[in-house]
XYZ file of C-alpha atoms in Angstrom:
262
model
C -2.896 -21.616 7.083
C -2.468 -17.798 7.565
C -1.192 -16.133 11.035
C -3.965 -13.850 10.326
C -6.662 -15.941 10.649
C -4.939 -18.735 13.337
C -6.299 -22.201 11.180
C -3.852 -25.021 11.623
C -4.368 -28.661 10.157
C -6.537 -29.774 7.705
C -9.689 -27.968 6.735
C -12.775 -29.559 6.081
C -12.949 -28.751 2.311
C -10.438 -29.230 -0.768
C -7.824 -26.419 -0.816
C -8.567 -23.961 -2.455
C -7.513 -19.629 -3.234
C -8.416 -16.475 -4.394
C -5.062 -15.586 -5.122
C -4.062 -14.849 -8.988
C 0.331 -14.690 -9.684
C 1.252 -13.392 -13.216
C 4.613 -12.078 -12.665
C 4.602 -9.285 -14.376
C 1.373 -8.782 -15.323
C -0.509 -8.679 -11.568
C -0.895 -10.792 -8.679
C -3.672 -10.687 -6.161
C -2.950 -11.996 -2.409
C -5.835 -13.117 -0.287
C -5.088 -12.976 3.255
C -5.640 -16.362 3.767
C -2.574 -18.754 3.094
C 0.143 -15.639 3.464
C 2.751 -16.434 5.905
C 5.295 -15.072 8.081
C 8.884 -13.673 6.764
C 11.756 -13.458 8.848
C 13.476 -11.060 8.769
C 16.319 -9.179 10.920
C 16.026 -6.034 12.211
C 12.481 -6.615 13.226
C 12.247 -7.721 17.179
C 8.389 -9.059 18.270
C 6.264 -8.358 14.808
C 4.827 -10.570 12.413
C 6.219 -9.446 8.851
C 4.735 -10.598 5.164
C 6.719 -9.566 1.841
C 3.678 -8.389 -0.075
C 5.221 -6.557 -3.061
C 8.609 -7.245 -4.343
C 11.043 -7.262 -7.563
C 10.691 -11.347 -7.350
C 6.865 -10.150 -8.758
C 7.683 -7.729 -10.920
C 7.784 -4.865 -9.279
C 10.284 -1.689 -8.746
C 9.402 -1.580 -5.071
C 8.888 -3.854 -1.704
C 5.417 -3.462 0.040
C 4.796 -4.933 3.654
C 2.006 -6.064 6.164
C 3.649 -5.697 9.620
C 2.096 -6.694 13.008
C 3.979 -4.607 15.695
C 3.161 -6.789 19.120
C 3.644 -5.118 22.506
C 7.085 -3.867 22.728
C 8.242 -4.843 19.231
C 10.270 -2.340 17.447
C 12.785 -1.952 14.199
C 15.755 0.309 13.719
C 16.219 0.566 10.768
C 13.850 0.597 7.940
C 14.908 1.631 4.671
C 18.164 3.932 3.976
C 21.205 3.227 1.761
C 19.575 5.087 -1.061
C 15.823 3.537 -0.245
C 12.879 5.372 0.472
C 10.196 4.615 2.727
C 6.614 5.096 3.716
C 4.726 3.960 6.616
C 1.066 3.837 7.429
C -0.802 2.689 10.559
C -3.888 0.966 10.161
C -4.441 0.314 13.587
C -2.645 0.568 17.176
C -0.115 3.342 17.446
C 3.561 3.249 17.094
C 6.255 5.669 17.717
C 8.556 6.541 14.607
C 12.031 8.476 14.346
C 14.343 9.595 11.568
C 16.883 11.930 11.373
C 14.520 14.944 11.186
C 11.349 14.026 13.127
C 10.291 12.016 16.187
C 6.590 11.999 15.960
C 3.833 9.173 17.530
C 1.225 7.854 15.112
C -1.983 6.260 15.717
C -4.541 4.921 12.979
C -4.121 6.538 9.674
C -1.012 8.128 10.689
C 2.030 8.363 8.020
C 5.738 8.768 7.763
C 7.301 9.765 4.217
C 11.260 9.445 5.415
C 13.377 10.460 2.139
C 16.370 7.912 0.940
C 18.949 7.636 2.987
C 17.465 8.181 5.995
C 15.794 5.395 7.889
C 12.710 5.471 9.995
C 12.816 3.374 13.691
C 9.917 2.422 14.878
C 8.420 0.678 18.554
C 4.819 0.089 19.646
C 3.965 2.740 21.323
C 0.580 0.900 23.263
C 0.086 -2.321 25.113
C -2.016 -3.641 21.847
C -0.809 -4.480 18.745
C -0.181 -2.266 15.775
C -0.658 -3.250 12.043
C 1.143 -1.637 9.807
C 1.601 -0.955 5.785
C 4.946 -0.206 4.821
C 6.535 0.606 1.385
C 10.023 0.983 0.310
C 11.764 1.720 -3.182
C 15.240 3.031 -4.365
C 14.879 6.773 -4.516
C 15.275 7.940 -8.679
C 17.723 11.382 -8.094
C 16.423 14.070 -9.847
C 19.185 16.474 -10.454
C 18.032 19.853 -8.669
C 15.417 18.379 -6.695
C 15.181 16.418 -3.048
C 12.463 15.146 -1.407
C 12.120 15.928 2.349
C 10.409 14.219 5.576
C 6.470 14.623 5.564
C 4.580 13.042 8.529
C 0.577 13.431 8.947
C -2.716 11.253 9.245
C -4.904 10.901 6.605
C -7.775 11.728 8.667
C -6.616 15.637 8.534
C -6.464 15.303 4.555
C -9.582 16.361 2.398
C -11.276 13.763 0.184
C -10.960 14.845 -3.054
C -13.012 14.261 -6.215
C -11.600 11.628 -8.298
C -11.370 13.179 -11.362
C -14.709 15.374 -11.067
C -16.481 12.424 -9.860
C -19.038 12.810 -6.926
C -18.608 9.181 -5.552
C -15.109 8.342 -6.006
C -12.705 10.190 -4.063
C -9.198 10.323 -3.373
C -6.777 11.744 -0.657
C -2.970 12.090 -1.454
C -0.628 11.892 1.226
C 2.678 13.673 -0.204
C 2.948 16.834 -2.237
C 4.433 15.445 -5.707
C 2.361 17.041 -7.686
C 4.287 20.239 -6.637
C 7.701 18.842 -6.445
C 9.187 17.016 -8.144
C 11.471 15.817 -5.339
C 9.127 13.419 -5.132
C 9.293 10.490 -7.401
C 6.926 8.519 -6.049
C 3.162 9.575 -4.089
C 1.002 7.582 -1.651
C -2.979 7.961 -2.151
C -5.793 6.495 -0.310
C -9.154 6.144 -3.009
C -12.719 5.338 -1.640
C -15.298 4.322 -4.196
C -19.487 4.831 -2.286
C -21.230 1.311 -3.378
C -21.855 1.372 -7.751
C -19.149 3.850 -7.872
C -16.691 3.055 -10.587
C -13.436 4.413 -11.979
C -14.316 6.917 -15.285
C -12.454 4.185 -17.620
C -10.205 1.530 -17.775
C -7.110 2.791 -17.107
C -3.883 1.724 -19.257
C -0.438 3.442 -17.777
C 3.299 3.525 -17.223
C 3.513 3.465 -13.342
C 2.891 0.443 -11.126
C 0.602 0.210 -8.285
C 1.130 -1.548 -4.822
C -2.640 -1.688 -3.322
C -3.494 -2.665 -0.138
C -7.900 -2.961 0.670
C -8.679 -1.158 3.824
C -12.606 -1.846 3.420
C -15.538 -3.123 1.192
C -15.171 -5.178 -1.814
C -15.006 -4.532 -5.456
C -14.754 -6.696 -8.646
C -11.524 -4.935 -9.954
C -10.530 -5.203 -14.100
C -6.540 -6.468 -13.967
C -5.565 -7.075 -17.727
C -8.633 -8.658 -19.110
C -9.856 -10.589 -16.119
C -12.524 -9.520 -13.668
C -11.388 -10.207 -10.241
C -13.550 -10.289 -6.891
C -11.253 -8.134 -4.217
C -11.873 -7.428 -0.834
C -10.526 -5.713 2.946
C -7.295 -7.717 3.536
C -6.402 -8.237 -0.210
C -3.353 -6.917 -1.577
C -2.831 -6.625 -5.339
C 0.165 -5.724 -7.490
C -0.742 -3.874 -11.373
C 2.766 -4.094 -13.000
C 3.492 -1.237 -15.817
C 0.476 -0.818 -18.580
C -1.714 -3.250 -16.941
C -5.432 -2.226 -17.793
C -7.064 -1.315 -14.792
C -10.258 -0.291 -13.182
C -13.053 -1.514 -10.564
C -16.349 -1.030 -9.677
C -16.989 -1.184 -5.753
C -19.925 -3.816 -4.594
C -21.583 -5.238 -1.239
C -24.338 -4.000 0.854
C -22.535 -1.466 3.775
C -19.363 -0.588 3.409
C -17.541 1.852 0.601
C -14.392 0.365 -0.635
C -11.021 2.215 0.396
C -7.427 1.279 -0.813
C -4.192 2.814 -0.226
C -1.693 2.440 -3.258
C 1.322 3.636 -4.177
C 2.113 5.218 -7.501
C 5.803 6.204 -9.159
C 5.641 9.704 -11.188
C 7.650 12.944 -12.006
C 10.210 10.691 -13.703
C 10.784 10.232 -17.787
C 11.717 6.877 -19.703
C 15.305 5.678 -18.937
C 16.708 4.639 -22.294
């Protein structure tokens, strides 16, 4: 079963799963059949390890369910930094420069070192994507707090494309502080990327609507809201969104501003 989706016992087909695992390649997780992680430090929230090293990757991605009164001091620090996103609910976030209250689509960038708290700030629950990696030093260069909702950031043409857009939420392309940036893309129905792309940083993605069949490697993959997919280093990658309503949107995570360690 999945706490997402409340089935218990036995179904009335064979088992059965969209999700794909090649370590180090990519890995697709359906919603159904993830389950619960426990974890301390989180009090009255359901918590899923999405993305982690164990798959290949450089960073750990979460799902998090806040319920009513659930809370957590301490997320990242000791050289981690972290990223938090609210999909829906609100939730109330602190660090050691900023107490701010977020509600859907609102973010927290809190730099390594310094953790981010957070408590439901509502009576309903709060669901959450969360992202934290150890911070690459840059020797000149810091990153700093940034908190905002991505519903106060433009959508901008992907790549000079009138039906793909994309909205970044931290300013690394202007500091290089920043190792790391957070985007959201949406694709209208047809849309597509420009071409396959074939490159050195990893993505964490997380589908916030629509459906897609998405290139990973050389397999064509159906994807959809509630999937999560890791792309590991030089995996070829691109996707054309499908359906009938809804444009496909995906926040991802993407590591830049750094060169090769040798």
């Amino acid at each position: 079963m999945s706490y997402l989706n409340g089935q218990t016992g036995y179904r009335d087909d064979l088992l059965a799963t969209r999700s794909v695992v090649k370590k180090e390649n990519y890995v697709l997780i359906e919603p159904d059949g993830i389950v619960k992680n426990a974890i301390p430090g989180y009090e009255k929230c359901d918590v899923t390890i999405l993305g982690s090293p164990q798959m290949g990757a450089s960073f750990a991605d979460y799902l998090v369910t806040v319920h009513e009164g659930g809370k957590n001091p301490a997320f990242g620090g000791e050289g981690l930094e972290s990223f938090i996103y609210v999909m829906e609910g609100s939730i109330t976030v602190k660090n050691a420069d900023k107490e701010e209250t977020l509600t859907e689509g609102g973010y927290i960038y809190s730099p390594a070192s310094n953790a981010i708290s957070f408590v439901n700030a509502g009576k309903e629950d709060a669901k959450l994507f969360a992202y934290k990696r150890r911070y690459d030093e840059l020797a000149g260069y810091s990153a700093y707090t940034v908190v905002g909702n991505a519903n106060d950031l433009p959508w901008i043409p992907y790549e000079g494309m009138e039906n793909c857009y994309i909205r970044d939420f931290l300013p690394a392309a202007e500091n290089f502080g920043f190792d790391m940036n957070m985007h959201i893309l949406k694709f209208h129905l047809g849309a597509s990327h420009g071409y396959i792309e074939t490159h050195i940083q990893e993505h964490g993605m997380y589908f916030l609507t629509g459906s897609a069949m998405y290139r990973l490697d050389n397999d064509w993959v159906p994807v959809k809201k509630g999937d999560y997919v890791f792309m590991d280093a030089y995996c070829p990658q691109a996707c054309y969104a499908v359906g009938r309503e809804e444009d496909l949107t995906y926040i991802y995570s993407k590591d830049c501003n750094r060169d090769v360690k040798l």
